[in-house]
XYZ file of C-alpha atoms in Angstrom:
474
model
C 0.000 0.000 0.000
C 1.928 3.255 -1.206
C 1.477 6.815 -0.815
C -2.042 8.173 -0.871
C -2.231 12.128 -0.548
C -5.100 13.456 1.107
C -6.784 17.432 -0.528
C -9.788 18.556 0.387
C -12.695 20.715 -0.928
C -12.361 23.992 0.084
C -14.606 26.833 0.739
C -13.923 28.402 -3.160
C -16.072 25.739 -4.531
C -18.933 26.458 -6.820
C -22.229 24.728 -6.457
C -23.600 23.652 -9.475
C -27.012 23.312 -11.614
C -28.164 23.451 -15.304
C -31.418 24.048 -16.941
C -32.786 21.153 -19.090
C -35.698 21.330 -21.885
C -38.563 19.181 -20.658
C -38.201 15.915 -23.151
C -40.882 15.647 -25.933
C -43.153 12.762 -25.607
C -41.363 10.713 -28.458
C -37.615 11.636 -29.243
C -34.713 9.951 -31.147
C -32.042 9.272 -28.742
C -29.095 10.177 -31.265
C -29.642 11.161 -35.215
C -26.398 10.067 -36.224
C -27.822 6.320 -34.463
C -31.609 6.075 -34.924
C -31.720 3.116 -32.446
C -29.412 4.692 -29.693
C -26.614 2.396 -29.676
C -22.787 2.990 -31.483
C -22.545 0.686 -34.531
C -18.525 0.080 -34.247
C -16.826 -2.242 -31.654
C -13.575 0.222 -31.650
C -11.798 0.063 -28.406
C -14.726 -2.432 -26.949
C -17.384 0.101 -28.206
C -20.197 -0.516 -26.194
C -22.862 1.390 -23.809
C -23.357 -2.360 -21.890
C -22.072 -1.642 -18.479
C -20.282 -4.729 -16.940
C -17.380 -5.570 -14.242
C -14.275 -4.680 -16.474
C -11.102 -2.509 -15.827
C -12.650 0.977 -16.210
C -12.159 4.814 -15.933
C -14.543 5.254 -13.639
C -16.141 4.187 -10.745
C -19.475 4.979 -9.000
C -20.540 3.257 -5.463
C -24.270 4.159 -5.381
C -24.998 4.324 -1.729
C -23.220 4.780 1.753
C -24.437 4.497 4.752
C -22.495 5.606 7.703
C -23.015 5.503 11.301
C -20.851 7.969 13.318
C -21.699 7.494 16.520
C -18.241 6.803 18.889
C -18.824 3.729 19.238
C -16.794 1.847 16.893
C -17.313 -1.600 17.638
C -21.053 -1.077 16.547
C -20.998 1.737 13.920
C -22.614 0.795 10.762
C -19.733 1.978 7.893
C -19.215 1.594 4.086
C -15.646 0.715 2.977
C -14.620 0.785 -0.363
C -11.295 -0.859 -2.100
C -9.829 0.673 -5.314
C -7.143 -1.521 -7.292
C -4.980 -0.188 -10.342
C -4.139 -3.307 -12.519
C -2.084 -1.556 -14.568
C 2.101 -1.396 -14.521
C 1.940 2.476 -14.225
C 1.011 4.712 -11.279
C -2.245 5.900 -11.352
C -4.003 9.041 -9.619
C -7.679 8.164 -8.628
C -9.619 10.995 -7.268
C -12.552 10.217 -5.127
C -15.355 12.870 -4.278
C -18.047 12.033 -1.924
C -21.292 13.647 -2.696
C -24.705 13.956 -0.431
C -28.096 12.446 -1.347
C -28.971 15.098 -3.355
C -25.567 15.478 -5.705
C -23.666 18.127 -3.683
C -20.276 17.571 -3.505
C -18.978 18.077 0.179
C -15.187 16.492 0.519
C -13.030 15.450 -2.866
C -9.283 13.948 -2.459
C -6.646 11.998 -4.323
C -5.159 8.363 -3.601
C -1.885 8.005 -5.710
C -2.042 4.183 -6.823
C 1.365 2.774 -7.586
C 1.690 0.016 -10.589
C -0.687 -3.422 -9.531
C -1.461 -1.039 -6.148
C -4.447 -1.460 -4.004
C -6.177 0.894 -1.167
C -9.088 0.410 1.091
C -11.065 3.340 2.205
C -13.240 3.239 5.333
C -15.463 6.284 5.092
C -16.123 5.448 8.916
C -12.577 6.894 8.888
C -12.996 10.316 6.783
C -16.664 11.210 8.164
C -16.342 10.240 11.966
C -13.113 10.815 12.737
C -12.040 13.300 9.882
C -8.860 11.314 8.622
C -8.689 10.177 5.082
C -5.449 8.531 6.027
C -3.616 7.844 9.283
C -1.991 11.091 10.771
C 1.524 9.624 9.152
C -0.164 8.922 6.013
C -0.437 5.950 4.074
C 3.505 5.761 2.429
C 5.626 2.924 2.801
C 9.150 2.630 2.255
C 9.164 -0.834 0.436
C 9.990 -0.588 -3.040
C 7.168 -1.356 -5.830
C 7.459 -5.120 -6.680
C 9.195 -5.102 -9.924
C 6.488 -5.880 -12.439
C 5.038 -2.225 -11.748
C 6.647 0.502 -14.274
C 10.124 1.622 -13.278
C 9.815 5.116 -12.195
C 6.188 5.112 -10.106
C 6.292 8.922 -9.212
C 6.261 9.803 -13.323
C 6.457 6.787 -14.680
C 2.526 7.395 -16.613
C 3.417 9.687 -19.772
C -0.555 11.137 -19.376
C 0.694 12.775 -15.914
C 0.604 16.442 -15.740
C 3.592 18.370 -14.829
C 4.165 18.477 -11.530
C 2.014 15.471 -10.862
C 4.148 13.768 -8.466
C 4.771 16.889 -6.169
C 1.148 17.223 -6.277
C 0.602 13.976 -4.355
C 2.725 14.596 -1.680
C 2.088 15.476 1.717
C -1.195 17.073 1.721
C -1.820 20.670 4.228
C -3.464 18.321 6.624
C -0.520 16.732 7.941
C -0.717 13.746 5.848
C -4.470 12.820 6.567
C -6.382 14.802 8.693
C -9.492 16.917 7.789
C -9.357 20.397 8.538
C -12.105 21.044 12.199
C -14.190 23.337 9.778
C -14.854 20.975 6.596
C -15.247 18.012 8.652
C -17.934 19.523 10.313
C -19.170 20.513 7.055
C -18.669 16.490 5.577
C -20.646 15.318 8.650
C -23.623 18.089 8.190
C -23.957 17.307 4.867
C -24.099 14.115 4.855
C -26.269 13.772 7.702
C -28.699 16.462 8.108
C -28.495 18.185 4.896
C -26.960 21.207 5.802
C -23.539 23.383 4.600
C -21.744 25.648 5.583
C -21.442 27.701 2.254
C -25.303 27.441 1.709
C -26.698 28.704 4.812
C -29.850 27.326 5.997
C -30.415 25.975 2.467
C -30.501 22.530 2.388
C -28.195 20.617 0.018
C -29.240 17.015 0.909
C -31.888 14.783 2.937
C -32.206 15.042 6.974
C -31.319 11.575 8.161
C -30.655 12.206 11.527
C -27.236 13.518 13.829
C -25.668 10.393 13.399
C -26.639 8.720 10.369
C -24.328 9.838 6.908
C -25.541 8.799 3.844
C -24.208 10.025 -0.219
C -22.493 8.566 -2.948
C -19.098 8.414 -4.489
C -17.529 8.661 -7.347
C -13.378 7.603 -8.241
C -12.143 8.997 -11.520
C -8.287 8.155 -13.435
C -6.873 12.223 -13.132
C -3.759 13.237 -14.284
C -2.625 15.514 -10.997
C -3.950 15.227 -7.188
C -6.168 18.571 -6.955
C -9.464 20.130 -5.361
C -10.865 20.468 -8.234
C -14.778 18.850 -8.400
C -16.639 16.859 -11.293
C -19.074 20.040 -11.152
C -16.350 22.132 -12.675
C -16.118 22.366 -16.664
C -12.536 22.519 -16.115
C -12.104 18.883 -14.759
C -13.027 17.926 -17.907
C -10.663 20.324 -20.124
C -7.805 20.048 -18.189
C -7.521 16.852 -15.355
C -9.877 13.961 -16.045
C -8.060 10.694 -17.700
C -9.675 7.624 -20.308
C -7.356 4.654 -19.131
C -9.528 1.922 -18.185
C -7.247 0.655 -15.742
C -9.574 1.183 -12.350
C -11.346 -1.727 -10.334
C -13.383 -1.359 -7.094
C -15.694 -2.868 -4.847
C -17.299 -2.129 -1.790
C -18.644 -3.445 1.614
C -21.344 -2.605 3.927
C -20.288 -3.573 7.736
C -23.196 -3.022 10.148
C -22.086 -5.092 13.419
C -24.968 -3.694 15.819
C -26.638 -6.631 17.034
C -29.419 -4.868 17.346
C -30.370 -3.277 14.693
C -28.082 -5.409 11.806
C -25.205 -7.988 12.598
C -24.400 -8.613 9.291
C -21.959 -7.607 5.975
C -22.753 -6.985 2.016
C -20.505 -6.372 -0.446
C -20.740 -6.033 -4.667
C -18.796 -4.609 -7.169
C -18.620 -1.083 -7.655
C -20.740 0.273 -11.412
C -17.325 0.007 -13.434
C -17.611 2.662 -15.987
C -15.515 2.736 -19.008
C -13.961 5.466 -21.198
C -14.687 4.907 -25.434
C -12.365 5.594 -26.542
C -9.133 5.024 -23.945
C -6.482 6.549 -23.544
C -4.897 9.831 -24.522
C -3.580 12.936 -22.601
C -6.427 15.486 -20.305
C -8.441 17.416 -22.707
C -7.924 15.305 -26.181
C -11.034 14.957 -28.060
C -11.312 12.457 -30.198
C -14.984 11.838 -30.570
C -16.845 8.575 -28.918
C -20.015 7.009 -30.844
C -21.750 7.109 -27.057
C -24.683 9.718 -27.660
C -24.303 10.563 -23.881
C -21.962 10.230 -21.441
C -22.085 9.514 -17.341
C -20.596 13.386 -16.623
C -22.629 15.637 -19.532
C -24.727 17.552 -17.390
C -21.805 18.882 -15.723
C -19.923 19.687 -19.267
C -20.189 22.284 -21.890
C -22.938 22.292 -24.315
C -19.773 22.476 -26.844
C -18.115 19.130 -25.491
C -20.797 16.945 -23.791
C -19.491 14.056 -24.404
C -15.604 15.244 -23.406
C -15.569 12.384 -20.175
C -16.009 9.394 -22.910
C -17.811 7.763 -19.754
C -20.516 4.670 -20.968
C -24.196 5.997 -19.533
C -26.240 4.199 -17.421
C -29.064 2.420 -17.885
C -32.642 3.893 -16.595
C -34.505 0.175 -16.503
C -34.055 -2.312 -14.348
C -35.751 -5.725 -13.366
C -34.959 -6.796 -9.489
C -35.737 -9.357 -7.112
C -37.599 -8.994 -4.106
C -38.394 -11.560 -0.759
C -40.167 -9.880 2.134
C -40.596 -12.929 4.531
C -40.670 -16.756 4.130
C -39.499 -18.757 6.633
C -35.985 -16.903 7.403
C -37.857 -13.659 7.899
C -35.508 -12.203 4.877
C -35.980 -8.648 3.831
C -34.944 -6.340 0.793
C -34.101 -2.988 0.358
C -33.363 -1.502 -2.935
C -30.590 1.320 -2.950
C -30.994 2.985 -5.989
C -28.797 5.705 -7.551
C -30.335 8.469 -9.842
C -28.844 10.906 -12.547
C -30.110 14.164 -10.705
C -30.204 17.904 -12.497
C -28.326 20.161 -11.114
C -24.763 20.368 -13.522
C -21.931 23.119 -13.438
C -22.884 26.754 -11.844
C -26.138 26.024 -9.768
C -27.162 27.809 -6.676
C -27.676 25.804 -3.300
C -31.494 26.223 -3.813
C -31.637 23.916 -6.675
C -30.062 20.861 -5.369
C -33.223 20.973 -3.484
C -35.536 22.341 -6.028
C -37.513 25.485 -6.819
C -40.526 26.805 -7.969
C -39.149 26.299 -11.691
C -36.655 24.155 -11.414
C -36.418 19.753 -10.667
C -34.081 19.457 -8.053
C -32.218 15.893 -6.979
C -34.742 15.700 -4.070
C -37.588 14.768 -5.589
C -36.881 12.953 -9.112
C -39.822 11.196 -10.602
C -40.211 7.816 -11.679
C -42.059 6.834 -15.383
C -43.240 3.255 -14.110
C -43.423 1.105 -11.408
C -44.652 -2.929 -11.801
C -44.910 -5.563 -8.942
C -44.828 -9.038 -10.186
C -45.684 -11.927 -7.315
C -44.165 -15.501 -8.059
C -47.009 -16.467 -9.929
C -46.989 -13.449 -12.601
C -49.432 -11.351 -10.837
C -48.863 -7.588 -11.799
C -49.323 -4.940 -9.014
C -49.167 -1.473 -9.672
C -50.549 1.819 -7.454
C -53.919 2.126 -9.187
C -54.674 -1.887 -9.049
C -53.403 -5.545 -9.780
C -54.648 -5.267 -13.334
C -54.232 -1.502 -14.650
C -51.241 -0.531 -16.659
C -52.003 2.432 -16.653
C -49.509 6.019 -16.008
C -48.990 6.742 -11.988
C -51.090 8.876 -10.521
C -49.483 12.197 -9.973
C -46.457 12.533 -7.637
C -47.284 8.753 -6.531
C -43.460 8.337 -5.871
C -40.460 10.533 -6.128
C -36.667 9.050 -5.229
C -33.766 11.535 -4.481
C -30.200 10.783 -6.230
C -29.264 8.060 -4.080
C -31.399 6.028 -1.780
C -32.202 2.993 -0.060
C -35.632 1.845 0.151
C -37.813 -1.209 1.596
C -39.867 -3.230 -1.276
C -41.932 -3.208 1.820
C -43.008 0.417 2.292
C -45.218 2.803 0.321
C -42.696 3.848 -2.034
C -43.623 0.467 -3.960
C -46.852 -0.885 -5.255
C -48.634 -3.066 -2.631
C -48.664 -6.910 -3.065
C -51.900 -8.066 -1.831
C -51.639 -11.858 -3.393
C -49.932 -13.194 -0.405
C -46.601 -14.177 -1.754
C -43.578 -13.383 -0.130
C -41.346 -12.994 -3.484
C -41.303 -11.666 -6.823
C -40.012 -9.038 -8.770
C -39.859 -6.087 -9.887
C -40.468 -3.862 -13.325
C -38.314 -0.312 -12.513
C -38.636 2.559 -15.169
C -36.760 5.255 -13.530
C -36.251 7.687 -16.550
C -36.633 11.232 -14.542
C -38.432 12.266 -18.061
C -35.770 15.960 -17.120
C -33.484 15.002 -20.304
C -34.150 14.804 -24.203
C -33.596 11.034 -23.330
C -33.445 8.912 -20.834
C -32.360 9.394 -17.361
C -29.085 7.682 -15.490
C -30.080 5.087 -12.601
C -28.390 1.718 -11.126
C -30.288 -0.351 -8.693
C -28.585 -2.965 -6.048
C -30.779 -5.557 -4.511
C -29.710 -5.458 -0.986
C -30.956 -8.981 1.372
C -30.792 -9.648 4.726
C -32.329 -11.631 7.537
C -31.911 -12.748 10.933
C -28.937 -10.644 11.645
C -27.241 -13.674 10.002
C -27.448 -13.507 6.282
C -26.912 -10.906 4.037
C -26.377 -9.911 0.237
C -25.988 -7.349 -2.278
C -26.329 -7.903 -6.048
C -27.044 -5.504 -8.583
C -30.467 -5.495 -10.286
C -30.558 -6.782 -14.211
C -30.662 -3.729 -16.504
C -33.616 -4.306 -19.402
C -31.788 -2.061 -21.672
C -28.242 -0.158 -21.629
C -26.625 3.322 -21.339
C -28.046 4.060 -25.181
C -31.690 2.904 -24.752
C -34.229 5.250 -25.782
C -36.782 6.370 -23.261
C -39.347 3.544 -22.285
C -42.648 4.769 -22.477
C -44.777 3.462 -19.823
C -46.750 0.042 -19.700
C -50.070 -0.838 -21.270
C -52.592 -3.651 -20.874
C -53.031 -3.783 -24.456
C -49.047 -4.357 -24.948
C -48.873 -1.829 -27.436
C -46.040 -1.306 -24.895
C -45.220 -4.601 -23.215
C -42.597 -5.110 -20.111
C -39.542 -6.668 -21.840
C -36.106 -6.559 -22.533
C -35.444 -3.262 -24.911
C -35.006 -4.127 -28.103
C -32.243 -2.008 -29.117
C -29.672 -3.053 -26.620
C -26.651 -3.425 -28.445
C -25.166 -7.155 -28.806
């Protein structure tokens, strides 16, 4: 485990937002392809999102309990591994429920490296790192590229001295932003937005956001909200892999572990220096609402699907239960104010994002849906809304009822925000457990890929029938 240098977000950032024409009710996803997906296979051209060595990576959901007590503190950790020869720079941001960014920093990943995060660590007791940092003296095994401080020809100048010793003595948050990371993440609130709320309320001691781990070229502050990350920073190797696991050890209220792969997202095409611009056949990209309507597609990242088709088990006779933490593509890009994270009288926020369609199917192919068992008809008005990330019984309200009496199923999951002239970001993880004993995360089976078009939403008639899209590419 080498060095990993430690920068945080500072009070200069920018908060960020974007206006978005409301989608027509029938669109064409890309002109240039009618059917939304690339027609080449050029650098493993494809908007099918899979485990593979990637660019980079998003875990959906955190959950974070930072409460002193150690022993019993629910916490995420999170691994990132560089399989390639030459160093790599990975920089992480953490972001709240709603898409705010509140901490960013850099782990410098020698050749074949590896580093676990505990975000226990960084939120609770405000270290990204131990006080002496994470450096070692041993030298890289000798497989990994000769010179590991410049040793990757798409570093920026400078790049090693940037990933030294950070300002916080090699680890440790500054008093002010960590109290800032923990408000966020926990009750919603910032510093830099006042009273303004720039994520949900869950409590003094509960944190809960996202993250996101991007190949850079230099350790630096600067935030995926900011145009310039994008023009100057961001990398395309697809060298990146990453997984995560959830440790609750209360034996009250949990007693059990999960882990999954992190979404591995890949650049088309790899490779080449910040800022290059060679095209990519993807229509859309993971990062475009935070880029210039010039270069939308400058972060070559594959989009994300916006259908999914998950299990479900709420009982049986080991008592198991599922939640479903779900990750959306919110609104707010580059240059919005604090207000609109939340939402306004004009504008969508990432509080509230709708969802186009909802179907419960029991184990014997009985639909459910929130105006009856047999009508596939649209949702009633604001029937359900889901923030950017969340995680969410199959048992509650947020989900149609399932009045057969069958403890399993599945479910149908349109979650196209209809905010885009196409359709909306999301992953899903299935997330088990029972009997403070057993325990699983998988990720739901996408029905169509990153390059979809928009699902319209079910009929009885099956003018629009529940199935696999039919344009997913092969």
């Amino acid at each position: 485990m080498k060095k990993l240098s430690v920068w945080a977000l500072m009070a200069t950032m920018l908060v960020a937002g974007s206006a978005f024409a409301a989608r027509p009710s029938s669109v064409t996803v890309n002109a240039t392809y009618p059917s939304g997906a690339p027609t080449t296979t050029n650098n493993d051209d494809s908007c099918d999102i899979g485990v593979a060595p990637a660019a980079t990576l998003l875990l959906p959901y955190f959950e974070v309990d930072i409460t002193p007590n150690v022993a019993a503190a629910n916490t995420t950790l999170f691994t990132v591994t560089n399989v390639s020869r030459q160093p790599q720079i990975a920089h992480v941001t953490l972001w709240t429920d709603w898409s705010y960014p509140v901490l960013d920093f850099n782990i410098f990943l020698t050749g074949y490296d590896v580093q676990a995060i505990n975000l226990y660590d960084i939120i609770a007791r405000g270290q990204v790192a131990p006080l002496t940092g994470t450096s070692s003296a041993t030298t890289p095994g000798a497989r990994s590229a000769t010179n590991n401080t410049a040793g990757n020809p798409n570093f920026a100048s400078g790049a090693a001295a940037s990933c030294g010793p950070g300002p916080q003595g090699g680890g440790q948050i500054p008093t002010p932003l960590q109290a800032d990371v923990r408000s966020g993440l926990t009750v919603g609130k910032y510093s830099l937005c006042g009273n303004t709320s720039i994520g949900s309320n869950h409590g003094a001691t509960t944190a809960v956001g996202y993250a996101t781990i991007d190949v850079a070229n230099i350790c630096s502050t600067t935030l995926p909200t900011e145009p310039s990350y994008y023009a100057n920073e961001i990398l395309f190797d697809n060298v990146l892999i990453g997984d995560y696991q959830q440790v609750n050890p209360n034996a009250t209220t949990g007693n059990y572990a999960q882990g999954n792969p992190m979404v591995h997202i890949r650049a088309i095409p790899e490779g080449g220096l910040a800022g290059s611009t060679p095209g990519t056949n993807l229509p859309y990209t993971f990062y475009t609402r935070y880029q210039s309507a010039l270069t939308p597609t400058r972060d070559r990242r594959q989009p994300l699907p916006s259908v999914f088709a998950a299990r479900f088990i709420e009982g049986g006779a080991t008592g198991f239960v599922t939640d479903y933490k779900i990750w959306r593509e919110g609104t707010t890009g580059a240059n919005a104010t604090c207000a609109q994270y939340g939402g306004t009288a004009t504008i969508t926020g990432n509080a509230d994002l709708a969802v186009s369609d909802i179907v419960r199917f029991d184990e014997r192919e009985n639909p459910f849906t929130y105006t009856g068992s047999t009508n596939f008809s649209p949702l009633p008005t604001n029937i359900i809304t889901l923030p950017e990330t969340s995680r969410t019984s199959t048992a509650s309200s947020a989900f149609p009822a399932m009045t057969s009496g069958d403890v399993a199923g599945w479910m149908y999951l349109n979650l196209d925000n209809q905010e885009f002239q196409r359709a909306s970001q999301n992953w899903v993880i299935v997330s088990m457990f029972a009997e403070g004993r057993y325990a699983v995360d998988f990720d739901a089976a996408w029905l169509g890929n990153g390059c979809s078009a928009p699902e319209d939403v079910t009929t009885e008639d099956n003018t629009n029938p529940i199935g696999p899209a039919p344009n997913v590419t092969p």
